[in-house]
CSV table of C-alpha atoms and ligand atoms in Angstrom, one decimal:
chain,number,residue,atom,x,y,z
S,186,THR,CA,169.5,103.1,90.2
S,187,VAL,CA,171.7,105.8,91.2
S,188,GLY,CA,172.5,105.4,94.5
S,189,TRP,CA,173.7,101.8,92.8
S,190,LEU,CA,175.5,103.6,90.5
S,191,ILE,CA,177.5,105.9,93.1
S,192,ASP,CA,178.2,103.2,95.0
S,193,THR,CA,179.8,100.4,93.1
S,194,THR,CA,182.3,102.7,91.6
S,195,PHE,CA,182.6,106.4,93.7
S,196,LEU,CA,182.1,104.4,97.4
S,197,ARG,CA,183.8,101.1,96.5
S,198,GLY,CA,186.1,99.7,99.4
S,199,ILE,CA,186.1,103.2,101.4
S,200,ASP,CA,185.9,102.7,105.3
S,201,ILE,CA,183.0,103.8,107.8
S,202,GLU,CA,184.9,106.9,109.2
S,203,SER,CA,186.5,108.4,105.6
S,204,ALA,CA,181.6,107.8,105.0
S,205,LYS,CA,180.0,109.6,108.4
S,206,THR,CA,182.5,111.8,107.4
S,207,MET,CA,181.9,112.6,103.3
S,208,HIS,CA,177.5,112.0,104.7
S,209,LEU,CA,177.8,114.5,106.9
S,210,VAL,CA,179.7,117.7,104.7
S,211,THR,CA,177.5,116.1,101.9
S,212,TRP,CA,174.5,117.0,104.5
S,213,TRP,CA,175.8,120.5,106.0
S,214,LEU,CA,176.4,121.5,101.8
S,215,HIS,CA,172.9,120.4,101.3
S,216,ALA,CA,171.2,122.8,103.9
S,217,ILE,CA,173.6,125.4,103.2
S,218,LEU,CA,171.5,125.6,99.4
S,219,VAL,CA,168.6,125.0,100.6
S,220,ALA,CA,168.9,128.0,102.9
S,221,GLY,CA,170.9,130.4,100.4
S,222,PHE,CA,168.8,129.8,98.0
S,223,PHE,CA,165.1,130.8,100.5
S,224,ALA,CA,167.2,133.5,101.8
S,225,THR,CA,167.8,135.2,98.3
S,226,ILE,CA,164.5,134.6,97.2
S,227,PRO,CA,163.1,138.3,97.9
S,228,VAL,CA,166.6,139.2,95.4
S,229,ASN,CA,166.1,136.5,93.0
S,230,ARG,CA,163.9,135.8,90.5
S,231,PHE,CA,161.5,133.6,92.6
S,232,LEU,CA,160.0,135.2,94.1
S,233,HIS,CA,157.1,134.4,92.4
S,234,VAL,CA,157.2,131.5,93.0
S,235,ILE,CA,155.5,132.5,97.0
S,236,THR,CA,154.1,135.9,95.1
S,237,GLY,CA,151.7,134.4,92.4
S,238,PRO,CA,150.2,131.8,95.1
S,239,MET,CA,149.7,135.3,97.8
S,240,ASN,CA,148.6,137.1,95.3
S,241,ILE,CA,145.9,134.0,93.2
S,242,ALA,CA,144.7,134.1,96.8
S,243,THR,CA,144.3,137.7,97.5
S,244,ARG,CA,142.4,138.5,94.2
S,245,PRO,CA,139.2,140.2,95.5
S,246,GLU,CA,136.3,138.6,93.0
S,247,ARG,CA,135.1,139.9,90.5
S,248,PRO,CA,132.8,139.6,87.2
S,249,MET,CA,135.4,139.9,84.1
S,250,GLY,CA,133.6,142.8,83.0
S,251,GLU,CA,133.2,144.9,85.7
S,252,LEU,CA,135.9,147.5,87.3
S,253,VAL,CA,136.2,148.9,90.2
S,254,PRO,CA,134.6,152.5,91.2
S,255,LEU,CA,136.5,155.0,92.5
S,256,LYS,CA,135.6,156.1,95.3
S,257,MET,CA,133.7,160.5,95.4
S,258,GLU,CA,134.8,160.4,99.1
S,259,THR,CA,138.1,158.9,98.3
S,260,VAL,CA,139.1,161.3,96.0
S,261,GLU,CA,137.7,164.4,97.9
S,262,GLU,CA,139.8,163.2,101.2
S,263,THR,CA,142.7,162.4,99.2
S,264,GLY,CA,142.6,164.6,95.8
S,265,LEU,CA,143.5,161.9,94.6
S,266,ILE,CA,141.9,160.6,90.9
S,267,GLY,CA,143.0,157.4,90.1
S,268,VAL,CA,147.5,155.9,90.2
S,269,GLY,CA,150.0,158.6,89.3
S,270,GLN,CA,152.5,157.3,91.4
S,271,ILE,CA,153.2,153.2,91.8
S,272,GLY,CA,152.3,154.2,95.8
S,273,ASP,CA,149.3,155.2,94.3
S,274,PHE,CA,148.6,151.2,93.2
S,275,ASN,CA,146.8,148.8,96.3
S,276,GLN,CA,148.8,147.0,98.3
S,277,GLN,CA,146.8,143.7,96.1
S,278,GLN,CA,148.3,145.1,93.6
S,279,LEU,CA,152.1,146.1,94.3
S,280,LEU,CA,152.1,142.1,96.0
S,281,SER,CA,150.9,141.6,92.0
S,282,LEU,CA,153.8,143.0,90.3
S,283,ASP,CA,156.3,140.6,92.1
S,284,ALA,CA,153.9,137.5,91.6
S,285,CYS,CA,154.5,138.1,87.2
S,286,MET,CA,157.0,134.6,85.8
S,287,GLU,CA,157.7,136.5,83.0
S,288,CYS,CA,157.0,133.7,81.1
S,289,GLY,CA,155.5,135.7,78.3
S,290,ARG,CA,151.7,134.5,78.2
S,291,CYS,CA,150.2,137.6,78.6
S,292,GLU,CA,151.7,139.2,75.4
S,293,ASP,CA,151.5,136.1,72.8
S,294,VAL,CA,147.2,137.0,73.2
S,295,CYS,CA,147.8,140.9,72.8
S,296,PRO,CA,146.2,142.4,70.1
S,297,ALA,CA,147.8,145.3,70.5
S,298,THR,CA,150.8,144.2,71.0
S,299,ALA,CA,150.3,141.8,68.1
S,300,SER,CA,149.3,144.5,65.5
S,301,GLY,CA,152.6,146.7,66.0
S,302,LYS,CA,151.2,148.6,68.9
S,303,PRO,CA,153.7,150.0,71.6
S,304,LEU,CA,152.2,148.1,74.3
S,305,SER,CA,152.6,144.4,76.2
S,306,PRO,CA,151.1,143.2,79.1
S,307,LYS,CA,154.0,141.8,80.2
S,308,PHE,CA,156.1,145.3,80.3
S,309,ILE,CA,153.3,147.1,81.8
S,310,VAL,CA,153.7,144.7,84.5
S,311,THR,CA,157.9,144.7,84.9
S,312,ASP,CA,158.1,147.8,84.7
S,313,LEU,CA,155.9,148.9,86.8
S,314,ARG,CA,157.8,146.0,89.1
S,315,GLY,CA,160.9,147.8,87.5
S,316,VAL,CA,159.5,151.5,90.0
S,317,MET,CA,158.8,149.8,92.6
S,318,ALA,CA,162.0,148.0,92.8
S,319,HIS,CA,164.0,151.4,92.4
S,320,GLY,CA,161.3,154.1,92.5
S,321,GLY,CA,160.9,156.6,89.6
S,322,GLU,CA,158.4,158.6,87.5
S,323,LEU,CA,155.4,156.0,86.2
S,324,HIS,CA,153.9,158.4,83.7
S,325,GLY,CA,156.1,159.6,80.9
S,326,VAL,CA,159.1,157.6,82.0
S,327,ALA,CA,158.2,154.5,83.0
S,328,ILE,CA,154.7,154.2,81.5
S,329,ASN,CA,154.5,156.0,78.0
S,330,PRO,CA,150.9,157.3,77.5
S,331,ASP,CA,150.2,155.8,74.4
S,332,THR,CA,150.9,152.2,75.7
S,333,LEU,CA,148.0,153.0,77.7
S,334,TRP,CA,146.2,154.6,75.4
S,335,SER,CA,147.2,151.1,72.9
S,336,CYS,CA,145.0,148.5,75.3
S,337,THR,CA,141.6,147.3,74.0
S,338,MET,CA,140.7,146.5,77.7
S,339,CYS,CA,139.3,143.0,76.0
S,340,GLN,CA,140.7,141.3,79.1
S,341,ALA,CA,143.1,137.9,76.6
S,342,CYS,CA,145.9,139.1,78.6
S,343,VAL,CA,143.3,138.5,82.2
S,344,GLN,CA,143.0,135.1,81.1
S,345,GLU,CA,146.1,134.4,80.7
S,346,CYS,CA,148.4,135.0,83.3
S,347,PRO,CA,148.5,131.0,85.4
S,348,VAL,CA,149.4,134.0,88.3
S,349,LEU,CA,145.2,136.5,87.9
S,350,ILE,CA,147.6,139.8,87.3
S,351,GLY,CA,144.9,142.2,86.5
S,352,HIS,CA,146.5,144.0,83.8
S,353,VAL,CA,143.5,145.6,82.7
S,354,ASP,CA,142.7,147.0,86.2
S,355,LEU,CA,146.6,147.9,86.3
S,356,ILE,CA,146.1,149.8,83.1
S,357,GLY,CA,142.7,151.5,84.3
S,358,ASP,CA,143.8,153.5,87.0
S,359,MET,CA,146.7,155.0,85.5
S,360,ARG,CA,144.4,155.9,82.3
S,361,ARG,CA,141.8,157.7,85.5
S,362,TYR,CA,145.3,159.9,86.2
S,363,LEU,CA,145.8,161.4,83.0
S,364,VAL,CA,142.4,162.1,81.8
S,365,GLY,CA,142.2,163.5,85.8
S,366,GLU,CA,145.0,165.6,84.3
S,367,GLY,CA,143.7,166.1,81.3
S,368,LYS,CA,146.2,164.3,79.0
S,369,LEU,CA,143.3,162.9,76.4
S,370,SER,CA,142.5,164.6,73.6
S,371,GLY,CA,140.9,164.3,70.2
S,372,PRO,CA,138.6,162.4,69.2
S,373,PRO,CA,138.5,160.1,72.8
S,374,ALA,CA,138.2,163.2,74.2
S,375,ARG,CA,135.2,164.9,71.7
S,376,SER,CA,133.1,161.4,72.7
S,377,LEU,CA,133.8,162.5,76.1
S,378,GLN,CA,132.5,165.6,76.1
S,379,GLN,CA,129.5,164.1,73.6
S,380,ILE,CA,128.6,161.6,76.4
S,381,GLY,CA,128.0,164.7,78.6
S,382,ASN,CA,126.0,166.9,77.1
S,383,GLN,CA,124.0,164.6,74.7
S,384,GLY,CA,123.9,161.8,75.8
S,385,ASN,CA,125.9,159.7,73.2
S,386,PRO,CA,129.6,159.6,72.1
S,387,TYR,CA,128.6,160.4,68.1
S,388,GLY,CA,127.8,164.1,69.2
S,389,ARG,CA,123.6,163.9,67.9
S,390,PRO,CA,120.7,164.9,69.1
S,391,ASN,CA,119.2,162.4,72.0
S,392,GLY,CA,115.8,163.0,70.2
S,393,GLU,CA,116.8,161.1,67.3
S,394,ARG,CA,118.1,158.3,69.2
S,395,LEU,CA,114.0,156.6,67.5
S,396,ALA,CA,115.5,157.4,63.5
S,397,TRP,CA,116.5,153.8,63.5
S,398,ALA,CA,112.7,152.6,64.2
S,399,GLU,CA,111.3,154.7,61.4
S,400,GLY,CA,108.7,152.5,59.4
S,401,LEU,CA,108.1,149.6,62.6
S,402,GLU,CA,105.8,150.9,64.6
S,403,VAL,CA,108.1,150.2,67.8
S,404,PRO,CA,106.6,149.9,70.8
S,405,THR,CA,108.4,152.5,73.6
S,406,VAL,CA,108.2,153.0,77.3
S,407,GLU,CA,105.2,155.4,77.0
S,408,SER,CA,103.3,153.3,73.9
S,409,ASN,CA,103.5,150.2,75.7
S,410,PRO,CA,103.8,150.9,79.5
S,411,ASP,CA,103.5,147.0,80.8
S,412,PHE,CA,106.5,145.2,78.5
S,413,GLU,CA,108.1,142.7,79.7
S,414,TYR,CA,111.6,143.3,77.7
S,415,LEU,CA,113.2,146.7,77.9
S,416,PHE,CA,115.0,146.4,73.9
S,417,TRP,CA,117.8,148.4,75.2
S,418,VAL,CA,119.4,149.5,71.4
S,419,GLY,CA,122.2,151.4,72.4
S,420,CYS,CA,124.1,154.6,70.4
S,421,ALA,CA,125.6,152.6,68.1
S,422,ALA,CA,122.6,151.0,66.5
S,423,SER,CA,120.6,154.2,66.9
S,424,PHE,CA,122.8,156.4,65.6
S,425,ASP,CA,125.5,154.8,63.1
S,426,PRO,CA,124.2,154.3,59.6
S,427,ARG,CA,125.0,150.0,59.5
S,428,ALA,CA,124.1,149.3,62.9
S,429,GLN,CA,121.0,151.0,62.6
S,430,LYS,CA,120.0,148.2,60.1
S,431,VAL,CA,120.7,145.3,63.2
S,432,ALA,CA,118.2,147.6,65.9
S,433,ARG,CA,115.9,147.1,62.5
S,434,ALA,CA,116.6,143.3,62.5
S,435,THR,CA,115.9,142.4,66.4
S,436,ALA,CA,113.1,144.1,66.3
S,437,GLN,CA,111.4,142.7,63.6
S,438,LEU,CA,112.9,139.7,65.1
S,439,LEU,CA,111.0,140.0,68.2
S,440,GLN,CA,107.8,141.5,66.5
S,441,GLN,CA,107.7,138.7,64.9
S,442,ALA,CA,108.3,136.4,67.5
S,443,GLY,CA,105.8,138.1,69.7
S,444,VAL,CA,107.8,139.8,72.5
S,445,ASN,CA,106.3,141.9,74.6
S,446,PHE,CA,109.2,144.3,74.1
S,447,ALA,CA,109.4,148.4,74.0
S,448,VAL,CA,112.2,150.9,73.7
S,449,LEU,CA,113.1,153.8,75.2
S,450,GLY,CA,113.4,156.4,73.2
S,451,LYS,CA,114.7,159.8,73.5
S,452,GLU,CA,114.6,158.6,77.7
S,453,GLU,CA,117.7,156.4,76.8
S,454,THR,CA,121.9,157.8,77.4
S,455,CYS,CA,125.1,156.5,76.7
S,456,THR,CA,125.3,153.8,79.6
S,457,GLY,CA,128.5,155.0,80.1
S,458,ASP,CA,130.8,152.3,79.4
S,459,PRO,CA,133.4,154.2,76.4
S,460,ALA,CA,133.8,156.5,79.7
S,461,ARG,CA,134.4,154.2,81.8
S,462,ARG,CA,137.2,152.2,80.4
S,463,ILE,CA,139.3,155.5,78.8
S,464,GLY,CA,139.0,156.3,82.5
S,465,ASP,CA,136.4,159.0,82.6
S,466,GLU,CA,135.2,157.5,86.1
S,467,PHE,CA,132.8,160.6,86.4
S,468,LEU,CA,131.4,161.2,83.4
S,469,PHE,CA,130.5,157.4,83.9
S,470,GLN,CA,129.4,157.2,86.9
S,471,GLU,CA,126.5,160.7,86.4
S,472,ARG,CA,125.8,158.2,83.5
S,473,ALA,CA,125.4,155.1,85.7
S,474,THR,CA,123.4,156.9,87.9
S,475,THR,CA,121.2,159.0,85.8
S,476,ASN,CA,120.0,155.9,84.3
S,477,VAL,CA,119.8,152.9,86.5
S,478,ALA,CA,117.0,155.8,87.8
S,479,THR,CA,115.1,156.0,84.6
S,480,LEU,CA,115.4,152.3,84.4
S,481,GLY,CA,114.1,152.6,87.6
S,482,ARG,CA,110.9,154.7,87.1
S,483,ARG,CA,110.5,152.4,84.2
S,484,GLN,CA,109.9,149.5,86.3
S,485,VAL,CA,112.7,147.9,84.1
S,486,LYS,CA,112.8,144.1,85.2
S,487,LYS,CA,114.8,142.0,82.1
S,488,ILE,CA,116.5,144.2,79.6
S,489,VAL,CA,117.8,142.4,76.6
S,490,THR,CA,120.6,144.7,73.5
S,491,ALA,CA,122.4,144.0,70.1
S,492,CYS,CA,125.6,145.6,72.3
S,493,PRO,CA,128.0,143.4,74.4
S,494,HIS,CA,129.2,146.5,75.6
S,495,CYS,CA,126.1,147.8,76.8
S,496,GLN,CA,124.7,144.9,77.7
S,497,ASN,CA,128.0,144.0,80.4
S,498,THR,CA,127.8,147.9,81.6
S,499,LEU,CA,124.3,147.1,82.8
S,500,LYS,CA,124.2,143.3,84.5
S,501,ASN,CA,128.1,144.1,85.9
S,502,GLU,CA,128.9,147.0,86.5
S,503,TYR,CA,124.7,149.2,87.3
S,504,PRO,CA,124.4,147.3,90.4
S,505,GLN,CA,127.2,149.5,92.1
S,506,PHE,CA,124.8,151.9,91.4
S,507,GLY,CA,121.5,149.5,92.7
S,508,GLY,CA,121.1,148.9,89.6
S,509,GLU,CA,119.5,145.5,89.3
S,510,TYR,CA,118.4,143.3,85.6
S,511,GLU,CA,118.3,140.1,84.1
S,512,VAL,CA,120.1,141.5,81.5
S,513,GLN,CA,120.3,139.3,78.1
S,514,HIS,CA,122.4,139.4,75.4
S,515,HIS,CA,120.1,139.5,71.6
S,516,SER,CA,121.7,136.1,71.1
S,517,THR,CA,121.1,134.2,74.4
S,518,LEU,CA,117.0,135.7,73.9
S,519,LEU,CA,117.1,134.9,69.5
S,520,ALA,CA,118.2,131.5,70.8
S,521,GLU,CA,115.5,130.7,73.2
S,522,LEU,CA,112.7,131.9,70.3
S,523,ILE,CA,114.5,129.5,68.1
S,524,GLU,CA,114.2,126.6,70.7
S,525,ALA,CA,110.9,127.6,71.9
S,526,GLY,CA,110.0,127.3,68.4
S,527,ARG,CA,108.9,131.0,67.6
S,528,LEU,CA,112.0,131.6,64.9
S,529,THR,CA,113.4,129.7,62.6
S,530,ASN,CA,117.6,129.6,61.9
S,531,ALA,CA,116.9,126.5,59.2
S,532,ALA,CA,120.5,126.8,56.9
S,533,ALA,CA,119.5,129.1,54.6
S,534,ASN,CA,122.7,130.4,54.0
S,535,GLU,CA,122.8,129.7,50.1
S,536,GLY,CA,125.6,127.0,50.5
S,537,GLU,CA,127.4,129.4,51.4
S,538,PRO,CA,130.1,129.5,54.0
S,539,ILE,CA,129.7,131.6,57.1
S,540,THR,CA,132.2,131.8,59.6
S,541,LEU,CA,131.0,133.8,63.5
S,542,HIS,CA,134.0,136.9,65.7
S,543,ASP,CA,132.7,136.4,69.3
S,544,PRO,CA,132.8,139.1,70.1
S,545,CYS,CA,135.2,139.5,73.1
S,546,TYR,CA,133.0,141.3,75.6
S,547,LEU,CA,130.1,138.4,74.8
S,548,ALA,CA,132.5,135.4,75.1
S,549,ARG,CA,136.1,136.3,76.8
S,550,VAL,CA,134.3,138.0,79.3
S,551,ASN,CA,130.5,137.2,80.2
S,552,GLY,CA,130.4,133.3,78.9
S,553,ILE,CA,128.5,133.4,76.1
S,554,VAL,CA,129.3,131.5,73.0
S,555,ASP,CA,127.0,129.1,72.3
S,556,ALA,CA,123.9,131.3,71.9
S,557,PRO,CA,125.0,133.4,69.1
S,558,ARG,CA,126.4,129.2,67.5
S,559,ALA,CA,123.1,128.3,68.4
S,560,VAL,CA,121.2,131.4,66.0
S,561,LEU,CA,123.3,130.7,63.5
S,562,GLY,CA,122.1,126.8,63.2
S,563,ALA,CA,126.1,126.4,63.0
S,564,GLU,CA,125.8,122.6,64.5
S,565,LYS,CA,123.9,121.5,61.5
S,566,ASP,CA,124.9,123.6,58.8
S,567,GLU,CA,127.6,121.9,57.4
S,568,GLN,CA,129.4,125.7,55.6
S,569,TYR,CA,130.0,126.4,58.8
S,570,ARG,CA,133.5,127.5,59.9
S,571,GLU,CA,135.0,128.0,63.0
S,572,MET,CA,137.9,130.3,63.7
S,573,PRO,CA,142.0,129.3,64.9
S,574,ARG,CA,140.6,131.4,68.0
S,575,CYS,CA,137.2,131.3,68.6
S,576,GLY,CA,134.4,131.1,71.6
S,577,LYS,CA,136.3,131.8,74.9
S,578,LYS,CA,140.4,132.7,73.2
S,579,THR,CA,138.8,135.0,70.7
S,580,PHE,CA,140.5,137.8,69.2
S,581,CYS,CA,139.8,141.3,70.0
S,582,CYS,CA,138.1,143.4,66.9
S,583,GLY,CA,140.3,146.2,68.2
S,584,ALA,CA,137.2,148.5,69.1
S,585,GLY,CA,137.5,148.3,73.1
S,586,GLY,CA,138.9,150.2,75.8
S,587,GLY,CA,137.5,152.8,74.5
S,588,ARG,CA,139.7,152.2,71.8
S,589,MET,CA,136.7,153.3,68.3
S,590,TRP,CA,137.4,156.3,69.8
S,591,PHE,CA,140.4,156.8,68.4
S,592,GLU,CA,142.2,157.0,65.6
S,593,GLU,CA,144.5,154.7,64.7
S,594,PRO,CA,147.2,154.2,61.0
S,595,PRO,CA,146.0,152.0,58.7
S,596,ALA,CA,149.6,149.3,59.7
S,597,GLN,CA,148.5,148.8,63.7
S,598,ARG,CA,144.7,148.3,62.6
S,599,VAL,CA,143.7,144.9,64.7
S,600,SER,CA,140.5,144.7,62.3
S,601,THR,CA,143.3,144.3,59.9
S,602,LEU,CA,144.6,141.2,61.6
S,603,ARG,CA,140.7,139.6,62.6
S,604,ALA,CA,139.7,139.7,58.8
S,605,GLN,CA,143.1,138.0,57.4
S,606,GLU,CA,141.8,134.9,59.8
S,607,ALA,CA,138.5,135.1,58.7
S,608,ILE,CA,138.7,135.1,55.4
S,609,ALA,CA,141.2,131.9,55.9
S,610,THR,CA,138.0,130.2,56.4
S,611,GLY,CA,136.7,129.7,53.5
S,612,ALA,CA,134.1,132.5,54.2
S,613,LYS,CA,131.9,133.9,52.3
S,614,THR,CA,129.4,135.5,56.1
S,615,LEU,CA,131.3,137.4,58.9
S,616,ALA,CA,129.0,137.1,61.5
S,617,THR,CA,129.0,138.5,65.2
S,618,GLY,CA,126.9,140.2,67.6
S,619,CYS,CA,128.4,143.9,68.3
S,620,PRO,CA,127.8,146.8,66.3
S,621,PHE,CA,131.9,147.6,67.3
S,622,CYS,CA,132.2,144.4,66.1
S,623,LEU,CA,130.1,144.9,62.9
S,624,ASN,CA,132.0,148.5,61.9
S,625,MET,CA,135.1,147.4,63.2
S,626,MET,CA,135.3,144.2,61.0
S,627,SER,CA,133.6,145.8,58.2
S,628,ASP,CA,136.5,148.7,58.2
S,629,GLY,CA,138.7,145.4,58.1
S,630,MET,CA,137.1,143.5,55.2
S,631,ALA,CA,137.5,146.2,53.5
S,632,GLY,CA,141.4,147.1,53.3
S,633,THR,CA,142.5,143.5,53.4
S,634,GLU,CA,142.6,141.0,50.4
S,635,GLY,CA,140.2,139.1,49.3
S,636,GLY,CA,137.6,140.3,52.4
S,637,GLU,CA,135.8,142.9,49.1
S,638,ASN,CA,134.4,139.2,49.1
S,639,VAL,CA,132.7,138.9,52.6
S,640,LYS,CA,129.7,140.2,53.8
S,641,VAL,CA,130.0,140.9,57.9
S,642,LEU,CA,127.1,140.6,59.0
S,643,ASP,CA,125.1,141.2,62.9
S,644,ILE,CA,123.7,137.2,63.5
S,645,ALA,CA,120.2,139.3,64.3
S,646,GLU,CA,120.4,140.1,60.1
S,647,VAL,CA,121.5,136.0,59.4
S,648,LEU,CA,118.6,135.4,61.3
S,649,LEU,CA,116.2,137.7,59.4
S,650,SER,CA,117.5,136.3,56.1
S,651,ARG,CA,116.1,133.1,57.2
S,652,GLN,CA,112.3,134.1,58.4
S,653,LYS,CA,112.2,135.8,54.7
S,654,ALA,CA,113.6,132.5,53.0
S,655,GLN,CA,111.4,130.8,54.7
S,656,LEU,CA,108.6,132.7,53.6
P,50,SF4,S1,143.2,144.5,77.7
P,50,SF4,FE1,144.1,142.9,75.9
P,50,SF4,S2,144.8,145.0,74.6
P,50,SF4,FE2,145.2,145.5,77.1
P,50,SF4,S3,147.1,144.4,77.8
P,50,SF4,FE3,145.5,142.9,78.2
P,50,SF4,S4,144.8,141.2,75.9
P,50,SF4,FE4,147.0,143.7,75.4
P,51,SF4,S1,151.2,135.6,81.7
P,51,SF4,FE1,151.4,136.9,84.3
P,51,SF4,S2,152.8,136.5,84.8
P,51,SF4,FE2,153.5,135.7,82.2
P,51,SF4,S3,154.6,137.6,81.6
P,51,SF4,FE3,152.2,138.3,81.7
P,51,SF4,S4,151.8,138.9,83.6
P,51,SF4,FE4,153.3,137.5,84.0
P,52,SF4,S1,134.2,146.0,70.1
P,52,SF4,FE1,133.6,143.3,70.2
P,52,SF4,S2,135.8,142.4,69.8
P,52,SF4,FE2,136.1,144.1,69.5
P,52,SF4,S3,136.2,145.0,71.5
P,52,SF4,FE3,133.7,144.8,71.6
P,52,SF4,S4,133.2,143.5,72.0
P,52,SF4,FE4,135.5,142.7,71.6
């Protein structure tokens, strides 16, 4: 149609020689424009057309929840811990900076940005790209330490990025440098010190690890050496009074279902997850090596835990240290036990609406979405409500990336935003499957209008109450 229009208007009556000249001129004009476009790609905003696919093709394949280990030999050789200067990033990371098309999808889903913290994953990438192009100091000039500490490592940005940029790796590498330079202070530094000294970030004597189990006759690896499942309790459920109730509920459910399990008791220490995510790789590796030795000595093959952070580290990161286990979150084992008729999830929710906060390290990072819903019997419960951001698109509670150990002004709490979303569903119970989510969401509800009427429970507590209701 366009050709016909040009022919019947502008070109009507034109002679053959003029037509040939016009053809030549337009052909060359087109060729120069196309060549000019490609020639200026390295300096124009279409560079990502080339670098985007290159980044997708070269990005290393590994589980979303696995951070790359710092090799001690490399540290000894180079004296480098993490990334202090732009040139300390590897080639693939530098390429990824050029791949950004500035679409802002990462920023739209970032809980730190949404809660008013000084962090935008998009600006992390573009600011680093600025240093790469024009030089200059990285730490404290292009990237502020508070920006790096604001990240919950929820991986929402990584999941959304169309060119697969690894924001969490970039942030993690820069955090390692800050920790190596002794730039971490206050409560998070203290929690790392306590992981090193006492084996847990709460600073409690590790001998008190079984206090949560008082009166339950929970089997230990000593009293029941032929266990099938090791119940990895985790530091929160061992020492935090609220989370201890989740450990009790989980143990009671396992006992009621006749599962052959045992706990490590005082032989268990922190997995090292907070240390690795805050940036203390030496401490993490020391914890991982110790725990892998303990698990090997106790011939552990199957692990169940109620903490998605422990689950992620044991499953995705301990293989780096020779620890290979079948690791389950308690939601998947409990769902299997319900399916097998060894537990019941008959809705005994007193007719009250219930919703689920998907822990991001469970749903997004490890892809477990159906199991917690199966435990709650969500499919057949008319009172079950889904939040707008759910499943793999969940919204972090604010505790990840070691943020649990940072002080946070009430106005910047991610948990408040999440509590508002849960309250808007009309739910009277907010269920979750992570001791840190439980802690954060309880605080979030306490500080939010309407939250005083919403109970925050672990899925194991909901399920245990349903066993009791059936008696
Ligand atoms: S990991 Fe989460 S908190 Fe960190 S930059 Fe990405 S979206 Fe924001
Ligand atoms: S989502 Fe990826 S491409 Fe888009 S702005 Fe963020 S980093 Fe850049
Ligand atoms: S505490 Fe829960 S929601 Fe928060 S970061 Fe951890 S898994 Fe994600």
